[in-house]
Amino acid sequence: MARPVTPSFRERVYALVRSIPEGRVMGYGHVAAALGNPGAARQVGYGMAALPPETDVPWHRVIHSDGSLATKGDPVRLVVQRGLLMREGLQFRRDRLDMAAVGWVPATG
DNA sequence: ATAATGACTGAAT
DNA sequence: AATTCAGCCATTA
């Protein structure tokens, strides 16, 4: 089956996001930097936008670098994401997460 | 090949 | 602390 020998940036994003443990979150820029492209934060979010609703990628664990959530002009999706995060035990502080506490860095625990 | 797009980010106001 | 502006770069047409 068509499996690219050189996985696209998006593929790498999905793989990393899938490896984010429950109760932890990562910023778009952090994901991009972990993939070796510290300037491709927007591409990370763009990849999330292309995810189907039945995806196995925990896209809700990827948020803004400042701990807030992305809206993309769809406030409904925002509420859903917040619910998913709270369901994992994350605490919101005025519609924002404490990245210093719940922020996760791969290969470091 | 070029141009437009966009779940972002950091600095300045 | 909140808002605004310009830069960034992979994907799509």
Short mmCIF file of C-alpha atoms in Angstrom, two decimals, chain A:
data_model
loop_
_atom_site.label_atom_id
_atom_site.label_comp_id
_atom_site.label_asym_id
_atom_site.label_seq_id
_atom_site.Cartn_x
_atom_site.Cartn_y
_atom_site.Cartn_z
CA MET A 1 0.00 0.00 0.00
CA ALA A 2 1.03 3.45 -0.62
CA ARG A 3 3.36 4.18 2.24
CA PRO A 4 5.80 7.03 1.63
CA VAL A 5 9.43 6.27 2.21
CA THR A 6 9.87 9.85 3.34
CA PRO A 7 7.00 10.58 5.72
CA SER A 8 5.56 14.04 5.37
CA PHE A 9 5.83 16.57 8.13
CA ARG A 10 2.21 15.86 8.89
CA GLU A 11 2.87 12.13 9.35
CA ARG A 12 5.59 12.92 11.85
CA VAL A 13 3.25 15.27 13.65
CA TYR A 14 0.60 12.58 13.98
CA ALA A 15 3.14 10.08 15.26
CA LEU A 16 4.39 12.45 17.93
CA VAL A 17 0.93 13.55 19.01
CA ARG A 18 -0.07 9.88 19.31
CA SER A 19 2.82 9.44 21.73
CA ILE A 20 1.61 12.19 24.04
CA PRO A 21 0.51 10.46 27.26
CA GLU A 22 -2.83 11.10 28.89
CA GLY A 23 -2.91 14.13 31.14
CA ARG A 24 -0.14 15.86 29.21
CA VAL A 25 -0.23 18.50 26.45
CA MET A 26 2.14 20.03 23.92
CA GLY A 27 2.23 23.38 22.16
CA TYR A 28 2.14 23.48 18.35
CA GLY A 29 5.58 25.06 18.33
CA HIS A 30 6.86 22.45 20.75
CA VAL A 31 5.71 19.64 18.48
CA ALA A 32 7.30 21.33 15.47
CA ALA A 33 10.54 21.83 17.37
CA ALA A 34 10.55 18.21 18.50
CA LEU A 35 10.32 17.21 14.84
CA GLY A 36 13.27 19.40 13.97
CA ASN A 37 11.24 22.27 12.47
CA PRO A 38 10.90 24.94 15.19
CA GLY A 39 9.32 27.31 12.70
CA ALA A 40 6.60 25.03 11.40
CA ALA A 41 4.14 25.51 14.23
CA ARG A 42 1.43 26.48 11.78
CA GLN A 43 1.93 23.32 9.79
CA VAL A 44 1.32 21.31 12.95
CA GLY A 45 -2.03 22.96 13.44
CA TYR A 46 -2.78 22.59 9.75
CA GLY A 47 -2.23 18.86 10.07
CA MET A 48 -4.61 18.73 13.02
CA ALA A 49 -7.28 20.45 10.93
CA ALA A 50 -7.05 17.65 8.38
CA LEU A 51 -7.65 14.92 10.96
CA PRO A 52 -10.91 12.97 10.60
CA PRO A 53 -13.29 12.83 13.62
CA GLU A 54 -12.55 9.14 14.08
CA THR A 55 -8.80 9.62 14.15
CA ASP A 56 -6.68 7.85 16.76
CA VAL A 57 -4.59 10.98 17.15
CA PRO A 58 -5.22 12.79 20.46
CA TRP A 59 -5.34 16.16 18.72
CA HIS A 60 -6.95 17.69 21.82
CA ARG A 61 -3.60 17.33 23.59
CA VAL A 62 -2.05 19.86 21.24
CA ILE A 63 -2.67 23.47 22.25
CA HIS A 64 -1.18 26.95 21.87
CA SER A 65 2.25 27.58 23.32
CA ASP A 66 0.75 29.92 25.91
CA GLY A 67 -1.57 27.21 27.25
CA SER A 68 -4.72 28.44 25.50
CA LEU A 69 -6.73 26.47 22.95
CA ALA A 70 -7.06 27.05 19.22
CA THR A 71 -10.44 28.19 17.93
CA LYS A 72 -10.18 28.09 14.12
CA GLY A 73 -13.41 30.03 14.08
CA ASP A 74 -15.28 27.11 15.60
CA PRO A 75 -16.05 27.78 19.29
CA VAL A 76 -17.93 24.47 19.48
CA ARG A 77 -14.76 22.54 18.78
CA LEU A 78 -13.10 24.60 21.47
CA VAL A 79 -15.57 23.50 24.12
CA VAL A 80 -15.22 19.87 23.03
CA GLN A 81 -11.45 20.03 23.29
CA ARG A 82 -11.63 21.60 26.72
CA GLY A 83 -13.97 18.83 27.86
CA LEU A 84 -11.60 16.14 26.58
CA LEU A 85 -8.68 17.71 28.40
CA MET A 86 -10.57 18.11 31.67
CA ARG A 87 -11.64 14.48 31.34
CA GLU A 88 -7.94 13.57 31.48
CA GLY A 89 -7.50 15.38 34.73
CA LEU A 90 -6.15 18.66 33.36
CA GLN A 91 -6.99 21.80 35.27
CA PHE A 92 -8.01 24.96 33.44
CA ARG A 93 -7.04 28.35 34.72
CA ARG A 94 -9.28 31.01 33.15
CA ASP A 95 -9.59 29.06 29.85
CA ARG A 96 -5.89 28.26 29.90
CA LEU A 97 -3.68 25.35 30.94
CA ASP A 98 -0.56 25.51 33.03
CA MET A 99 2.03 24.48 30.44
CA ALA A 100 4.70 24.44 33.11
CA ALA A 101 2.76 21.72 34.92
CA VAL A 102 1.04 19.69 32.18
CA GLY A 103 3.41 20.47 29.33
CA TRP A 104 5.07 17.29 28.09
CA VAL A 105 8.45 16.93 26.46
CA PRO A 106 9.20 13.71 24.50
CA ALA A 107 12.23 11.60 25.45
CA THR A 108 12.42 13.22 28.85
CA GLY A 109 9.58 11.67 30.80
#
